[in-house]
Coordinates of C-alpha atoms in Angstrom, one line a residue:
X1 CA 24.9 15.9 -51.8
X2 CA 23.8 18.6 -54.2
X3 CA 24.2 21.9 -52.3
X4 CA 22.9 23.8 -55.2
X5 CA 19.5 22.2 -54.4
X6 CA 19.8 22.0 -50.7
X7 CA 20.7 25.7 -50.1
X8 CA 17.7 27.1 -51.9
X9 CA 15.4 24.7 -50.0
X10 CA 16.9 25.9 -46.7
X11 CA 16.5 29.5 -47.8
X12 CA 12.8 29.0 -48.6
X13 CA 12.4 27.2 -45.3
X14 CA 14.0 30.0 -43.3
X15 CA 11.9 32.5 -45.3
X16 CA 8.7 30.8 -44.2
X17 CA 9.9 30.6 -40.6
X18 CA 10.9 34.2 -40.7
X19 CA 7.5 35.1 -42.2
X20 CA 5.7 33.3 -39.3
X21 CA 8.0 34.9 -36.8
X22 CA 7.2 38.3 -38.3
X23 CA 3.5 37.5 -38.1
X24 CA 3.9 36.6 -34.4
X25 CA 5.8 39.9 -33.9
X26 CA 3.0 42.0 -35.5
X27 CA 0.5 40.2 -33.3
X28 CA 2.6 40.8 -30.1
X29 CA 1.4 44.1 -28.7
X30 CA 1.1 43.5 -25.0
X31 CA 3.2 41.7 -22.3
X32 CA 0.5 39.0 -22.2
X33 CA 1.0 38.5 -25.9
X34 CA 4.8 38.1 -25.5
X35 CA 4.5 35.7 -22.5
X36 CA 1.4 33.6 -23.1
X37 CA 0.2 34.5 -26.6
X38 CA -2.7 36.6 -25.4
X39 CA -4.3 33.3 -24.1
X40 CA -6.1 32.7 -27.5
X41 CA -3.8 30.4 -29.4
X42 CA -5.6 27.8 -31.6
X43 CA -5.7 24.3 -30.0
X44 CA -4.0 22.6 -33.0
X45 CA -1.2 25.2 -33.0
X46 CA -0.8 24.7 -29.2
X47 CA -0.7 20.9 -29.5
X48 CA 1.8 21.0 -32.4
X49 CA 3.9 23.6 -30.6
X50 CA 3.8 21.5 -27.4
X51 CA 4.9 18.4 -29.4
X52 CA 7.6 20.2 -31.3
X53 CA 8.9 21.6 -28.1
X54 CA 8.8 18.2 -26.4
X55 CA 10.3 16.3 -29.3
X56 CA 13.6 18.0 -30.0
X57 CA 16.7 16.7 -31.6
X58 CA 17.4 15.1 -28.2
X59 CA 14.5 12.7 -28.9
X60 CA 15.3 12.1 -32.6
X61 CA 19.1 12.1 -32.5
X62 CA 19.9 11.5 -28.9
X63 CA 17.2 9.1 -27.8
X64 CA 17.1 7.5 -31.2
X65 CA 20.8 6.8 -30.8
X66 CA 20.3 5.6 -27.3
X67 CA 17.7 3.2 -28.6
X68 CA 20.3 2.0 -31.1
X69 CA 22.4 1.1 -28.1
X70 CA 19.9 -0.1 -25.5
X71 CA 17.2 -1.5 -27.8
X72 CA 13.4 -1.3 -28.1
X73 CA 12.8 -1.2 -24.4
X74 CA 12.8 2.6 -24.8
X75 CA 9.3 2.2 -26.4
X76 CA 8.0 2.3 -22.8
X77 CA 9.1 5.9 -22.7
X78 CA 7.0 6.6 -25.9
X79 CA 4.0 5.0 -24.0
X80 CA 4.6 7.3 -21.0
X81 CA 5.0 10.3 -23.2
X82 CA 1.6 9.8 -24.7
X83 CA -0.2 8.8 -21.5
X84 CA 1.4 11.3 -19.1
X85 CA 3.0 13.8 -21.5
X86 CA -0.2 14.4 -23.5
X87 CA -3.4 13.0 -22.0
X88 CA -2.6 13.7 -18.3
X89 CA -0.7 16.9 -19.1
X90 CA -3.5 18.4 -21.2
X91 CA -6.8 16.9 -19.9
X92 CA -5.9 16.7 -16.2
X93 CA -3.0 19.1 -15.4
X94 CA -3.5 21.5 -18.3
X95 CA -7.0 22.5 -17.6
X96 CA -6.2 23.4 -14.0
X97 CA -3.0 25.2 -14.9
X98 CA -4.9 27.3 -17.4
X99 CA -7.6 28.2 -14.9
X100 CA -5.2 28.9 -12.0
X101 CA -2.9 31.0 -14.2
X102 CA -5.9 33.1 -15.3
X103 CA -7.2 33.5 -11.8
X104 CA -3.8 34.5 -10.5
X105 CA -2.8 36.5 -13.6
X106 CA 0.3 34.4 -13.9
X107 CA 2.2 34.2 -17.2
X108 CA 5.1 32.0 -16.2
X109 CA 5.5 28.7 -14.4
X110 CA 7.5 30.1 -11.4
X111 CA 5.0 32.9 -11.0
X112 CA 2.1 30.5 -11.0
X113 CA 3.7 28.5 -8.1
X114 CA 4.8 31.7 -6.3
X115 CA 1.4 33.4 -6.5
X116 CA -0.5 30.2 -5.6
X117 CA 1.6 29.8 -2.4
X118 CA 2.0 33.6 -1.9
X119 CA 5.7 33.3 -1.9
X120 CA 8.2 35.5 -3.7
X121 CA 10.9 33.1 -2.6
X122 CA 9.3 30.2 -4.6
X123 CA 9.0 32.5 -7.7
X124 CA 12.7 33.6 -7.5
X125 CA 14.1 30.2 -6.6
X126 CA 12.2 28.4 -9.3
X127 CA 13.2 31.1 -11.8
X128 CA 16.8 30.8 -10.8
X129 CA 16.7 27.0 -11.2
X130 CA 15.4 27.5 -14.7
X131 CA 17.8 30.2 -15.7
X132 CA 20.9 28.5 -14.3
X133 CA 20.2 24.8 -15.1
X134 CA 18.1 24.9 -18.2
X135 CA 21.0 26.0 -20.5
X136 CA 22.5 22.5 -20.0
X137 CA 19.3 21.0 -21.6
X138 CA 19.1 23.8 -24.2
X139 CA 22.8 23.2 -25.3
X140 CA 22.3 19.5 -25.9
X141 CA 19.3 20.2 -28.2
X142 CA 21.6 22.6 -30.1
X143 CA 24.3 19.9 -30.1
X144 CA 21.8 17.4 -31.7
X145 CA 21.0 19.8 -34.5
X146 CA 24.7 20.8 -35.1
X147 CA 25.8 17.1 -35.1
X148 CA 23.3 16.4 -37.9
X149 CA 24.5 19.3 -39.9
X150 CA 28.1 18.3 -39.3
X151 CA 27.4 14.8 -40.5
X152 CA 25.0 15.4 -43.4
X153 CA 26.3 18.7 -44.8
X154 CA 30.0 18.3 -43.8
X155 CA 29.7 21.6 -41.9
X156 CA 32.0 22.5 -39.1
X157 CA 30.3 21.6 -35.8
X158 CA 31.2 24.9 -34.2
X159 CA 29.9 27.0 -37.1
X160 CA 26.7 25.0 -37.2
X161 CA 26.1 25.5 -33.5
X162 CA 26.6 29.2 -33.8
X163 CA 24.3 29.6 -36.8
X164 CA 21.5 27.7 -35.2
X165 CA 21.8 29.8 -32.0
X166 CA 21.7 33.1 -33.9
X167 CA 18.6 32.1 -35.9
X168 CA 16.8 31.1 -32.7
X169 CA 17.8 34.3 -30.8
X170 CA 16.3 36.5 -33.6
X171 CA 13.0 34.6 -33.5
X172 CA 12.6 34.8 -29.7
X173 CA 13.8 38.4 -29.2
X174 CA 11.4 39.7 -31.8
X175 CA 8.1 37.8 -31.5
X176 CA 7.9 36.2 -28.1
X177 CA 5.8 33.1 -27.5
X178 CA 3.5 33.8 -30.6
X179 CA 6.5 33.7 -32.9
X180 CA 7.8 30.6 -31.2
X181 CA 4.4 28.8 -31.4
X182 CA 3.7 29.6 -35.0
X183 CA 7.1 28.5 -36.1
X184 CA 6.8 25.4 -33.9
X185 CA 3.6 24.4 -35.6
X186 CA 5.0 24.7 -39.0
X187 CA 8.2 22.8 -38.0
X188 CA 6.0 20.1 -36.4
X189 CA 4.3 19.3 -39.7
X190 CA 7.7 18.9 -41.4
X191 CA 8.9 16.7 -38.5
X192 CA 5.9 14.5 -38.7
X193 CA 6.2 14.0 -42.5
X194 CA 10.0 13.4 -42.2
X195 CA 9.7 10.8 -39.4
X196 CA 6.8 8.9 -41.1
X197 CA 8.8 8.5 -44.3
X198 CA 12.0 7.6 -42.3
X199 CA 10.1 4.8 -40.5
X200 CA 8.6 3.4 -43.6
X201 CA 11.9 3.3 -45.5
X202 CA 13.7 1.8 -42.6
X203 CA 11.3 -1.1 -42.4
X204 CA 11.5 -1.5 -46.2
X205 CA 15.3 -1.6 -46.0
X206 CA 15.4 -4.4 -43.4
X207 CA 12.8 -6.6 -45.1
X208 CA 9.6 -5.5 -43.5
X209 CA 8.0 -5.5 -40.1
X210 CA 8.3 -9.3 -39.3
X211 CA 11.7 -9.9 -40.9
X212 CA 13.1 -6.8 -39.4
X213 CA 12.2 -7.6 -35.9
X214 CA 13.1 -11.3 -36.2
X215 CA 16.4 -10.4 -37.8
X216 CA 17.2 -8.0 -35.0
X217 CA 16.3 -10.6 -32.4
X218 CA 18.7 -13.0 -34.1
X219 CA 21.6 -10.5 -33.6
X220 CA 21.5 -11.0 -29.8
X221 CA 25.0 -12.6 -29.9
X222 CA 26.5 -9.5 -31.6
X223 CA 25.9 -7.2 -28.6
X224 CA 29.3 -5.9 -27.5
X225 CA 30.7 -7.7 -24.4
X226 CA 30.7 -4.6 -22.1
X227 CA 27.0 -4.2 -22.8
X228 CA 26.4 -7.9 -22.2
X229 CA 28.1 -7.6 -18.8
X230 CA 25.9 -4.7 -18.0
X231 CA 22.8 -6.7 -18.6
X232 CA 22.0 -6.2 -22.3
X233 CA 19.9 -9.1 -23.6
X234 CA 19.5 -8.0 -27.2
X235 CA 17.9 -5.1 -29.1
X236 CA 14.4 -6.5 -28.9
X237 CA 14.4 -7.2 -25.2
X238 CA 14.6 -5.2 -22.0
X239 CA 17.9 -5.4 -20.1
X240 CA 18.2 -8.1 -17.3
X241 CA 16.1 -7.1 -14.3
X242 CA 18.2 -5.2 -11.8
X243 CA 21.3 -5.0 -13.9
X244 CA 23.2 -1.7 -14.4
X245 CA 21.7 -1.2 -17.9
X246 CA 18.2 -2.0 -16.5
X247 CA 18.5 0.8 -13.9
X248 CA 19.9 3.2 -16.5
X249 CA 17.1 2.5 -19.0
X250 CA 14.2 2.4 -16.5
X251 CA 15.2 4.9 -13.8
X252 CA 17.0 7.5 -15.9
X253 CA 15.6 7.3 -19.5
X254 CA 12.1 5.9 -19.1
X255 CA 11.0 7.2 -15.7
X256 CA 13.2 10.3 -15.5
X257 CA 11.8 11.7 -18.7
X258 CA 8.4 10.0 -18.6
X259 CA 7.5 11.5 -15.1
X260 CA 9.6 14.7 -15.4
X261 CA 7.5 15.8 -18.4
X262 CA 4.6 16.8 -16.1
X263 CA 6.7 19.4 -14.4
X264 CA 8.5 21.0 -17.4
X265 CA 8.1 24.8 -17.3
X266 CA 8.3 25.2 -21.1
X267 CA 5.5 22.7 -21.6
X268 CA 3.3 23.8 -18.7
X269 CA 3.3 27.3 -20.2
X270 CA 1.7 26.0 -23.4
X271 CA -1.5 25.2 -21.4
X272 CA -1.7 28.9 -20.4
X273 CA -2.0 30.0 -24.1
X274 CA -5.4 28.6 -25.0
X275 CA -8.8 30.2 -24.5
X276 CA -10.7 27.5 -22.5
X277 CA -10.6 23.9 -21.3
X278 CA -12.4 22.7 -24.5
X279 CA -9.3 23.8 -26.5
X280 CA -7.1 21.6 -24.3
X281 CA -9.4 18.6 -24.8
X282 CA -9.3 19.2 -28.5
X283 CA -5.5 19.3 -28.4
X284 CA -5.1 15.8 -27.0
X285 CA -5.8 13.9 -30.3
X286 CA -3.4 16.1 -32.3
X287 CA -0.7 15.9 -29.6
X288 CA -1.1 12.2 -29.1
X289 CA -0.7 11.4 -32.9
X290 CA 2.3 13.6 -33.1
X291 CA 4.1 12.1 -30.1
X292 CA 3.2 8.5 -31.3
X293 CA 4.9 9.0 -34.6
X294 CA 7.9 11.0 -33.3
X295 CA 9.0 9.0 -30.3
X296 CA 7.7 5.7 -31.4
X297 CA 9.4 6.0 -34.8
X298 CA 12.7 7.1 -33.2
X299 CA 12.8 4.3 -30.7
X300 CA 12.2 1.7 -33.4
X301 CA 14.5 3.1 -36.1
X302 CA 17.4 3.3 -33.7
X303 CA 17.5 -0.4 -32.9
X304 CA 16.8 -1.4 -36.5
X305 CA 19.8 0.5 -37.7
X306 CA 21.9 -2.3 -36.1
X307 CA 20.4 -4.8 -38.5
X308 CA 20.8 -2.5 -41.5
X309 CA 24.5 -1.8 -40.8
X310 CA 25.3 -5.4 -40.0
X311 CA 23.7 -6.6 -43.3
X312 CA 25.6 -4.0 -45.3
X313 CA 28.9 -3.5 -43.5
X314 CA 29.2 -6.3 -41.0
X315 CA 29.2 -3.9 -38.1
X316 CA 26.6 -2.8 -35.5
X317 CA 25.4 0.8 -35.4
X318 CA 27.5 1.9 -32.4
X319 CA 30.7 0.7 -34.1
X320 CA 29.8 2.5 -37.3
X321 CA 29.2 5.7 -35.2
X322 CA 32.7 5.4 -33.7
X323 CA 31.3 4.8 -30.2
X324 CA 29.2 8.0 -30.2
X325 CA 25.5 7.2 -29.9
X326 CA 24.6 10.7 -30.9
X327 CA 25.9 10.0 -34.4
X328 CA 24.0 6.7 -35.0
X329 CA 20.9 8.4 -36.5
X330 CA 22.8 10.9 -38.7
X331 CA 25.0 8.1 -40.1
X332 CA 22.1 5.8 -40.6
X333 CA 20.3 8.5 -42.6
X334 CA 23.4 9.2 -44.8
X335 CA 23.8 5.5 -45.4
X336 CA 20.2 4.6 -46.1
X337 CA 18.4 7.6 -47.6
X338 CA 18.5 9.3 -51.0
X339 CA 19.6 12.9 -51.2
X340 CA 16.1 14.2 -51.4
X341 CA 15.2 12.7 -48.0
X342 CA 18.4 14.1 -46.5
X343 CA 17.2 17.5 -47.6
X344 CA 13.8 16.9 -46.0
X345 CA 15.4 15.5 -42.8
X346 CA 17.7 18.4 -42.6
X347 CA 14.6 20.6 -42.4
X348 CA 13.1 18.1 -39.9
X349 CA 16.1 18.4 -37.6
X350 CA 16.3 22.2 -38.1
X351 CA 12.6 22.3 -37.1
X352 CA 13.1 20.2 -34.1
X353 CA 16.1 22.2 -33.0
X354 CA 14.6 25.6 -33.6
X355 CA 11.2 24.8 -32.1
X356 CA 12.6 23.3 -28.8
X357 CA 15.5 25.8 -28.3
X358 CA 13.3 28.8 -29.0
X359 CA 10.8 27.6 -26.4
X360 CA 13.6 26.9 -23.9
X361 CA 15.2 30.2 -24.5
X362 CA 11.8 32.0 -24.1
X363 CA 11.3 30.2 -20.7
X364 CA 14.8 31.1 -19.6
X365 CA 14.3 34.7 -20.7
X366 CA 11.0 35.1 -18.8
X367 CA 12.6 33.4 -15.7
X368 CA 15.3 36.0 -15.8
X369 CA 13.2 39.1 -16.6
X370 CA 9.9 38.3 -15.0
X371 CA 10.4 35.7 -12.2
X372 CA 13.8 36.9 -10.8
X373 CA 14.4 40.6 -11.6
X374 CA 10.8 41.8 -11.7
X375 CA 9.9 39.9 -8.5
X376 CA 13.0 41.4 -6.8
X377 CA 12.0 44.9 -8.0
X378 CA 14.8 45.3 -10.4
X379 CA 13.8 47.4 -13.5
X380 CA 17.0 47.5 -15.4
X381 CA 20.1 45.3 -16.1
X382 CA 23.4 47.2 -15.6
X383 CA 21.6 50.4 -16.7
X384 CA 20.2 48.9 -19.9
X385 CA 16.5 50.0 -20.5
X386 CA 15.9 47.1 -22.9
X387 CA 13.1 44.7 -21.9
X388 CA 14.5 42.4 -19.3
X389 CA 13.1 39.3 -20.9
X390 CA 14.8 40.1 -24.1
X391 CA 18.1 40.6 -22.3
X392 CA 17.4 37.1 -20.8
X393 CA 17.1 35.7 -24.4
X394 CA 20.6 37.0 -25.2
X395 CA 22.1 35.6 -21.9
X396 CA 20.4 32.3 -22.4
X397 CA 21.7 31.9 -26.0
X398 CA 25.2 32.7 -24.9
X399 CA 25.1 30.2 -22.0
X400 CA 23.7 27.5 -24.3
X401 CA 26.4 28.0 -27.0
X402 CA 29.2 28.0 -24.4
X403 CA 28.0 24.7 -23.0
X404 CA 27.5 23.3 -26.5
X405 CA 31.2 23.7 -27.1
X406 CA 32.2 22.3 -23.7
X407 CA 29.9 19.2 -23.2
X408 CA 31.4 15.9 -24.3
X409 CA 30.1 13.6 -27.0
X410 CA 27.2 11.3 -26.5
X411 CA 25.5 13.3 -23.7
X412 CA 22.2 14.2 -25.4
X413 CA 19.9 11.5 -23.8
X414 CA 21.6 11.7 -20.4
X415 CA 21.5 15.5 -20.2
X416 CA 17.8 15.5 -21.2
X417 CA 17.0 13.0 -18.4
X418 CA 19.1 15.1 -16.0
X419 CA 17.0 18.2 -16.5
X420 CA 13.6 16.3 -16.6
X421 CA 14.5 14.5 -13.4
X422 CA 15.4 17.6 -11.5
X423 CA 12.2 19.3 -12.5
X424 CA 10.2 16.3 -11.6
X425 CA 11.7 16.0 -8.1
X426 CA 11.7 19.7 -7.3
X427 CA 8.4 21.0 -8.9
X428 CA 6.0 18.1 -9.3
X429 CA 4.7 17.8 -5.6
X430 CA 4.3 21.5 -5.3
X431 CA 2.6 21.7 -8.7
X432 CA 0.2 18.9 -7.9
X433 CA -0.6 20.5 -4.5
X434 CA -1.2 23.8 -6.2
X435 CA -3.7 22.2 -8.6
X436 CA -5.4 19.6 -6.5
X437 CA -5.0 20.2 -2.7
X438 CA -6.4 23.2 -0.9
X439 CA -4.5 22.1 2.2
X440 CA -1.1 22.7 0.5
X441 CA 0.9 25.3 2.4
X442 CA 3.6 27.8 1.5
X443 CA 6.0 26.1 3.9
X444 CA 5.2 22.7 2.5
X445 CA 5.9 23.8 -1.1
X446 CA 9.0 25.8 -0.2
X447 CA 10.7 22.9 1.7
X448 CA 9.5 20.4 -0.9
X449 CA 11.1 22.3 -3.8
X450 CA 14.3 22.8 -1.9
X451 CA 14.4 19.1 -0.9
X452 CA 13.8 17.8 -4.4
X453 CA 16.4 20.1 -5.9
X454 CA 19.1 19.6 -3.2
X455 CA 18.7 15.8 -3.1
X456 CA 18.8 15.5 -6.9
X457 CA 21.9 17.6 -7.2
X458 CA 23.6 15.7 -4.3
X459 CA 22.7 12.4 -6.0
X460 CA 24.1 13.5 -9.3
X461 CA 27.3 14.7 -7.7
X462 CA 28.0 11.9 -5.2
X463 CA 25.9 8.8 -6.1
X464 CA 25.0 8.5 -9.9
X465 CA 28.2 7.3 -11.5
X466 CA 28.1 9.0 -14.9
X467 CA 27.5 12.5 -13.6
X468 CA 29.6 12.0 -10.5
X469 CA 32.6 10.9 -12.6
X470 CA 32.1 13.9 -14.9
X471 CA 31.9 16.4 -12.0
X472 CA 34.8 14.9 -10.2
X473 CA 33.7 16.5 -6.9
X474 CA 33.3 13.2 -5.0
X475 CA 36.7 12.0 -6.3
X476 CA 38.4 15.3 -5.1
X477 CA 36.8 15.2 -1.7
X478 CA 36.6 11.6 -0.8
X479 CA 39.0 9.9 -3.2
X480 CA 36.4 7.8 -5.0
X481 CA 34.0 8.6 -7.8
X482 CA 30.8 7.7 -5.9
X483 CA 30.0 7.3 -2.2
X484 CA 27.7 4.3 -2.6
X485 CA 28.1 1.0 -4.5
X486 CA 25.8 -0.6 -7.1
X487 CA 22.8 -0.3 -7.6
X488 CA 22.9 3.3 -6.3
X489 CA 25.5 4.2 -8.9
X490 CA 23.0 3.5 -11.6
X491 CA 19.7 4.5 -9.9
X492 CA 18.6 7.9 -11.1
X493 CA 18.2 10.5 -8.3
X494 CA 14.6 11.0 -9.3
X495 CA 13.8 7.6 -7.7
X496 CA 14.6 8.9 -4.2
X497 CA 14.4 12.7 -4.6
X498 CA 10.8 12.7 -5.7
X499 CA 9.5 10.5 -2.9
X500 CA 11.5 12.6 -0.4
X501 CA 10.2 15.9 -1.7
X502 CA 6.6 14.5 -1.8
X503 CA 6.9 13.3 1.9
X504 CA 8.3 16.7 2.9
X505 CA 5.5 18.5 1.1
X506 CA 2.7 16.5 2.6
X507 CA 4.1 16.4 6.2
X508 CA 5.0 20.0 6.4
X509 CA 1.7 21.1 4.8
X510 CA -0.3 18.9 7.3
X511 CA 1.7 20.2 10.2
X512 CA 1.1 23.8 9.0
X513 CA -2.6 23.2 8.6
X514 CA -3.0 21.7 12.0
X515 CA -1.1 24.6 13.6
X516 CA -3.3 27.0 11.7
X517 CA -6.5 25.2 13.0
X518 CA -5.1 25.3 16.5
X519 CA -4.3 29.0 16.4
X520 CA -7.8 29.8 15.0
X521 CA -9.4 27.6 17.8
X522 CA -7.4 29.4 20.5
X523 CA -8.3 32.8 19.1
X524 CA -12.0 31.9 19.0
X525 CA -11.7 30.5 22.5
X526 CA -10.2 33.8 23.8
X527 CA -12.9 35.8 22.1
X528 CA -15.6 33.7 23.7
X529 CA -14.0 34.2 27.1

C-alpha cells in the first residue's frame, strides 16, 4: 500500500469533515440547535444521517462477517431494515415522534417518553439505560473501524481505536447534532459509492451473479463440521428450522436488530430534527435506497467471500480470517481489491465509524446531561461549570475506548443485537403507547420499561448461552453456564422480554384506566348526592 498516496487522501477527507463540523458549530447557537438541529434539517441530510448512523462498521464489518459464516439468510434482516427501519420508522413512527416532541418541547428520546407519561422516573431511568449500556454498542463500532485500519494499514489496533475516538469526540463536543448530521451525510455518500463498487467487483471476481450463487451453493459440503452440527445447510440456505444456528440467526440477528431498530434512541432523535411531516415522507426514498445498497451488499458480499477464497486459496473465509468473523471483510478487501479501492474503502469505514459513534456519543451525552442530571436538578458535575452534555461526551468516549480494549474478538454482530434487543424490549411498548394509544398510563409505561429491561438482562445473564458464558454469573452461582437447556440457550431474550413487557404495559394501563373511570364516577356520584 502506498502510504504517500493514502495519507494525503485521509488528510483531505478529515479536512472536509472538519469543515462540515465547523459549519455545524457556527450554526449551533441555541440548546435546540445542539440537541435537535433547530428542527429544520433538510430531509435528504436527515435520511443520509439516519442511514449512516444505522449502518455502521457493525453492519459492514461485523454483520458482513457474520453473513460470511451463516450465509445469505441474513438478507431477511436487510428486508426488515428497509420495511421497519425506514418506511415504518419515518412514515408511521417518525411523523408522530416529530409532532409529539414539538408539542412537549422534548429534545431527547427519554425526555419524550418522560413528558408524555409525566414521569421524571421514566426520563431518568431511560437516560441511565442509555448512558450505562450504550457504550457497549459504541465500543464495538469503534472496534470495527479499528480492525479495518489494523488489517489494511498495518496500524496497531490500540492506536487506531484511540485516534478514532479522539476525532469523534472533537466533532461532537464542538458542533452538537448539526455537526454530527452534516458529517454523517457526507460520509453516507462515500459509504454508498464504496459499497456499490465493492458489490460489483465481488460479483465480477466470482464469475457473475448466476455463477457466483451456483458456485457458492455447490460449496455446501465445505461447511465446517461444528457449523453443520449446529444446523448450517450451506451459504445460500437458511439454517435448519429449529436448530441452534436457526435460533441465533432468526431470533438474535434478524429479529433482534430488525425489531429493535424502531426503539433506537439515536435514530428516533433524527425524526425530531426536520421541519414537518412532508420532510419525513421525502426522506423515505433516500433512506430506503441507502439501506438497500449498504445492508444488501454486505449480506451478499460476506457469503461470496467464501467462494472467492476457496477458488484462490482452497480455504473458506472463516479459516482465512483465523476464526475471527470480524476480520472476514477486511481480509477479503485486501485480497480482492486494488490499492485505490482500499483507499476508498478506508474512507468508507472511517465514515461509517465516525458517523455512528458520533451519533451514539451525542445520545449518551444528552442522556447524561439532559435526561439524568438536568431532570434531577443537578447543574454542575463535581463543580465543573462546563455544559453537562459536553461532559457526557467525554465520559462516553472514555467508556467506549475502555470497552473497546476489553471486549473479545468477533463480538460486533452479537453486541449490536444485544443493544438493539434490550431497547426493543424495554422501550418499544411504551413508545408505541405514547404515539398511538391515549389510554396508555404512567404506571403501564413504567412497569413495562422495567419489565423489558429486567427480563432482557436476566435472559442474557442466565439463559442465552453466549452472553451467560461470558458473564460467568450463572456459573458462579449455580455451577452451570445456563439455567435452561436448548432451545432457550439460543433464543434471544427479545423473544420473551418484548411480549412480557407488552402484556404488562397493556394490562397495567387498562387497570389504571378502569380505576380512574371508577374514581371519576364515584366523585360525580358524591357530588350529585
